[in-house]
């Protein structure tokens, strides 16, 4: 029989300020923030993920602006008054196609953002200062290092910071540690974009994503070739977040490590405005059928103001709320989900695991099979579409009975053969 | 007999705020600005050159922050109350080794800063807005496009914006025009670093420098290889600004176009703190012996706070004032010069002109001969050190009697032979 959840998943939004987008930090206005957050509280949300702009908070390496930290604290306070908890991303870094790298780490002062000791010292000081400033706020959840900071190491980045997996790990641990020095009792995270799961050259590997920080965070965007390959309203698109979460789960040494679906959105033109509510329903129905789900944080709170130029077109219509703070259709659907969270029951374990075979699990070599259009992706999706509720297990764990039991896995299947320990049946698979 | 000057040269400073350097715009404090500017007024200055930070004033292409313009206007107003006129540089752009390029023109949005229509539209809107906001202030002199913005086209720049001479000209004219649309009665300038005079590959040619905008601006820095080659306290170092001004004069179609020595400083370690006052005396004595000199604007007002990291070491000690607003020895000397300006008389014309032969005057091909260590540089310096008060004439004008007469030139000398039209005497020259 259904087991009531001890803690239902949290429902929240990534806060994109309605006036001035993240440039609002330059003209911080508590009244405007209060208006935005008040409307979000009406949606039944319990938390927000908010974003400092690195260039404004730390314009010189040794100048972490007290007034910026005060504004951030004020935002957390306003949220608290409305019953909203807050997680704070520090190193932006990267947001919606725009990079914000301070001049002390760019052009003439350019240094590797992951490996340069001077930069690391600056980043650590900054994250420590944010955590220290906010630790006394009861609704402060903790920090995330920064939004998809790993994109600066991406092979396609215009000023790529090359790093090895070991260097990426060292950097992540240093950043989490700095945050913990500032706020020892808070929960600190990091986040990557999905190259982490799909690109063998990406040094921020799934292993790091799934074992460092308080939880594994997942950012799920169908414009990652899922929509282009299968359609924005395909089953694969609806299944993408749960697929990424099960993939992340496979890499975690802790079989019950929590997973935070930290970004999920309905991006046009892959998902039309008319389809967005249905996309959300289908996507969240699948996503909530996942164990150890900490919460879902929609991207984003507010549509970007059309008066601001140069955003990729999709960024203007991702909000739960319109830029004028009116609730959009997808906002109303998200409210339904948020209000129903007390009725949710604990999902049953996913008993069937597809075995992921990589050339090197530490380095994540061979990850491409997992990307949309990859063989592993397709095999997993086929199982899911047959209704088998698949999860994922790494090849190195596929014979580890204790581990499988801890995860509730009763059947493992290779890309080629289904093996059901109970009955020994096999099913050929392309 | 000495002719009293109709308008004595102006004395001013490039304003580098004592608290937070140019990051002070993030925490604009009129009281601090008033304290800084009050101390500068005590030095007898009559004007300031001030600097907006592009990234903060225009964080999105279509978001030119009204509050930033208001802060700038407040600064101009404070200066006016102290009897200081103000020229405003808009596109920073580049300051003291730090680049500030807004995210809408960097990395994923990177575009050529000189030729991209989207960027040009944004830059124009911004300069127009600054001029429009300030035009009603009686002490507003006008705008400069930006501090040495041409360095973004320099071959050594980490993210070089390649441009042709024609493109550079088009861009400069567009920027000046935008400024003039905002403040039709003000005087608008542009500035380049000395690659303009020395580097054949630099598209911001001397011809453009000397014919566009209200005046020719000169930035004179002995760390440009003058100090390294001849010594920081050499005659060549003292003569550098007047050399650059005479060089600039040669390219001007208007024989009496004014010249603004917009940046001159005493940089360590090339000039020691102990030598700085003498460096200033010797340099200014030479510089003031120049016709049509609009003014001298020292770089800079205040030493950079040592608490701010990552500046080139010389930037911490360039001020007329210490970071705590105390008058430094070089500040006291500058005050003497400023206070004596009513006693200055019009310099006599420089009657001897060294002929500059270039492969192509429009393109500035062959400019390297003018750089410190170059043959033309050495020949001019030798004449100057003999006491001949040389100027410069382009080869294309060397036989133009009307032009020579307008400039008061009575003798021209090639790099090889002195020709004195009056007596026909020639002097061999290495």
Coordinates of N, CA and C in Angstrom, one line a residue, chain A residues 23 26-27 56 59-63 65 67 94 97-100 103-104 107-109 118 151 154 156-158 307-311, chain B residues 23 26-27 56 59-63 65 67 94 97-100 103-104 107-109 118 151 154 156-158 307-311:
Chain A
X23 N 20.2 42.3 -13.4 CA 20.8 43.7 -13.3 C 20.1 44.5 -12.2
X26 N 21.9 46.2 -9.4 CA 22.5 47.5 -9.5 C 21.5 48.6 -9.0
X27 N 20.3 48.3 -8.9 CA 19.3 49.3 -8.4 C 18.3 48.5 -7.5
X56 N 29.2 42.1 -9.8 CA 28.8 43.2 -9.0 C 29.1 43.0 -7.5
X59 N 33.6 43.1 -7.4 CA 34.2 43.7 -8.6 C 35.7 43.8 -8.6
X60 N 36.3 43.7 -7.5 CA 37.8 43.5 -7.4 C 37.9 42.3 -6.5
X61 N 39.0 41.6 -6.7 CA 39.2 40.3 -6.0 C 39.1 40.5 -4.5
X62 N 39.6 41.6 -4.0 CA 39.6 41.9 -2.5 C 38.5 42.8 -2.1
X63 N 37.6 43.1 -3.0 CA 36.4 44.0 -2.7 C 35.1 43.2 -2.8
X65 N 31.6 43.4 -1.8 CA 30.8 44.6 -1.4 C 29.8 44.3 -0.3
X67 N 27.5 46.1 0.9 CA 26.1 46.6 0.5 C 25.5 45.6 -0.4
X94 N 27.5 32.4 -15.2 CA 26.7 32.2 -16.4 C 25.2 32.2 -16.1
X97 N 22.7 32.7 -21.2 CA 23.6 33.0 -22.4 C 24.5 34.2 -22.0
X98 N 24.3 34.9 -20.9 CA 25.2 36.0 -20.6 C 26.3 35.5 -19.5
X99 N 27.5 35.8 -19.8 CA 28.6 35.6 -18.9 C 28.9 36.8 -18.1
X100 N 29.2 36.6 -16.8 CA 29.6 37.7 -15.9 C 30.9 37.3 -15.2
X103 N 36.5 41.7 -14.2 CA 37.6 42.1 -15.0 C 38.9 41.6 -14.4
X104 N 38.9 41.3 -13.1 CA 40.2 40.8 -12.5 C 40.4 39.3 -12.9
X107 N 40.2 39.0 -19.8 CA 41.2 39.6 -20.8 C 42.6 39.7 -20.2
X108 N 43.0 40.9 -19.9 CA 44.4 41.1 -19.4 C 44.7 40.3 -18.1
X109 N 43.7 40.1 -17.4 CA 43.9 39.4 -16.1 C 43.3 38.0 -16.2
X118 N 45.1 32.2 -7.6 CA 44.6 33.6 -7.4 C 43.1 33.6 -7.5
X151 N 30.2 25.3 -17.3 CA 30.2 25.7 -18.7 C 31.5 26.4 -19.1
X154 N 33.8 24.1 -20.7 CA 33.2 23.4 -21.9 C 34.0 23.7 -23.1
X156 N 33.2 24.2 -26.0 CA 32.7 25.2 -26.9 C 32.8 26.6 -26.4
X157 N 33.2 26.8 -25.1 CA 33.2 28.1 -24.5 C 34.2 29.0 -25.2
X158 N 33.8 30.3 -25.5 CA 34.7 31.2 -26.1 C 36.1 31.4 -25.4
X307 N 11.7 44.5 -23.1 CA 12.4 45.7 -23.3 C 13.9 45.4 -23.1
X308 N 14.3 44.3 -22.6 CA 15.8 44.0 -22.5 C 16.2 43.2 -23.7
X309 N 17.3 43.6 -24.3 CA 17.7 43.1 -25.6 C 18.6 41.8 -25.5
X310 N 18.7 41.1 -26.6 CA 19.8 40.2 -26.8 C 19.7 38.8 -26.1
X311 N 18.6 38.6 -25.4 CA 18.4 37.3 -24.9 C 18.0 36.3 -26.0
Chain B
X23 N 35.0 51.3 -9.1 CA 33.9 50.4 -8.6 C 33.0 51.3 -7.7
X26 N 29.2 51.6 -8.0 CA 28.3 50.6 -7.4 C 27.8 51.0 -6.1
X27 N 28.5 51.9 -5.4 CA 28.1 52.4 -4.1 C 28.3 53.9 -4.1
X56 N 28.4 49.0 -16.0 CA 27.4 49.4 -14.9 C 26.4 50.3 -15.5
X59 N 24.2 47.8 -18.5 CA 24.4 46.3 -18.3 C 23.7 45.5 -19.4
X60 N 22.6 46.0 -19.9 CA 22.0 45.4 -21.1 C 21.9 46.4 -22.2
X61 N 22.0 46.0 -23.4 CA 22.1 46.9 -24.5 C 21.0 48.0 -24.5
X62 N 19.8 47.6 -24.1 CA 18.7 48.5 -24.1 C 18.4 49.0 -22.6
X63 N 19.3 48.8 -21.7 CA 19.1 49.3 -20.4 C 20.2 50.2 -20.0
X65 N 21.1 52.8 -17.4 CA 20.5 53.0 -16.1 C 20.3 54.5 -15.8
X67 N 19.6 55.8 -13.0 CA 20.2 56.1 -11.7 C 21.7 56.3 -11.9
X94 N 38.3 50.2 -21.0 CA 39.6 49.8 -20.5 C 40.1 50.9 -19.5
X97 N 44.6 48.5 -16.9 CA 44.7 47.0 -17.1 C 43.4 46.3 -17.0
X98 N 42.4 46.9 -16.5 CA 41.1 46.1 -16.4 C 40.2 46.5 -17.5
X99 N 39.6 45.5 -18.2 CA 38.6 45.7 -19.2 C 37.2 45.5 -18.6
X100 N 36.3 46.3 -19.1 CA 34.9 46.2 -18.7 C 34.0 46.2 -19.9
X103 N 28.3 42.1 -20.8 CA 28.1 40.7 -21.2 C 27.4 40.6 -22.5
X104 N 26.6 41.6 -22.9 CA 25.9 41.6 -24.2 C 26.9 41.8 -25.4
X107 N 31.9 37.1 -24.7 CA 31.8 35.6 -24.8 C 30.7 35.2 -25.8
X108 N 29.6 34.6 -25.2 CA 28.6 34.1 -26.1 C 28.0 35.2 -27.0
X109 N 28.0 36.4 -26.5 CA 27.5 37.5 -27.3 C 28.6 38.4 -28.0
X118 N 25.0 46.0 -34.2 CA 24.3 45.9 -32.9 C 25.1 46.6 -31.8
X151 N 42.4 50.3 -27.8 CA 43.2 49.1 -27.4 C 42.5 47.8 -27.7
X154 N 43.8 46.4 -30.7 CA 45.3 46.2 -30.7 C 45.6 44.7 -31.0
X156 N 47.7 42.9 -29.7 CA 48.0 42.1 -28.5 C 46.8 41.9 -27.7
X157 N 45.6 42.5 -28.0 CA 44.5 42.3 -27.1 C 44.0 40.9 -27.1
X158 N 43.7 40.3 -25.9 CA 43.2 39.0 -25.8 C 42.0 38.6 -26.6
X307 N 44.4 48.2 -0.7 CA 43.5 47.1 -0.3 C 42.9 46.5 -1.5
X308 N 42.9 47.1 -2.7 CA 42.4 46.6 -3.9 C 43.5 45.8 -4.6
X309 N 43.1 44.6 -5.0 CA 44.2 43.7 -5.6 C 44.3 43.8 -7.1
X310 N 45.4 43.2 -7.6 CA 45.6 42.9 -9.0 C 45.9 44.0 -9.9
X311 N 46.1 45.2 -9.4 CA 46.5 46.3 -10.3 C 48.0 46.1 -10.6

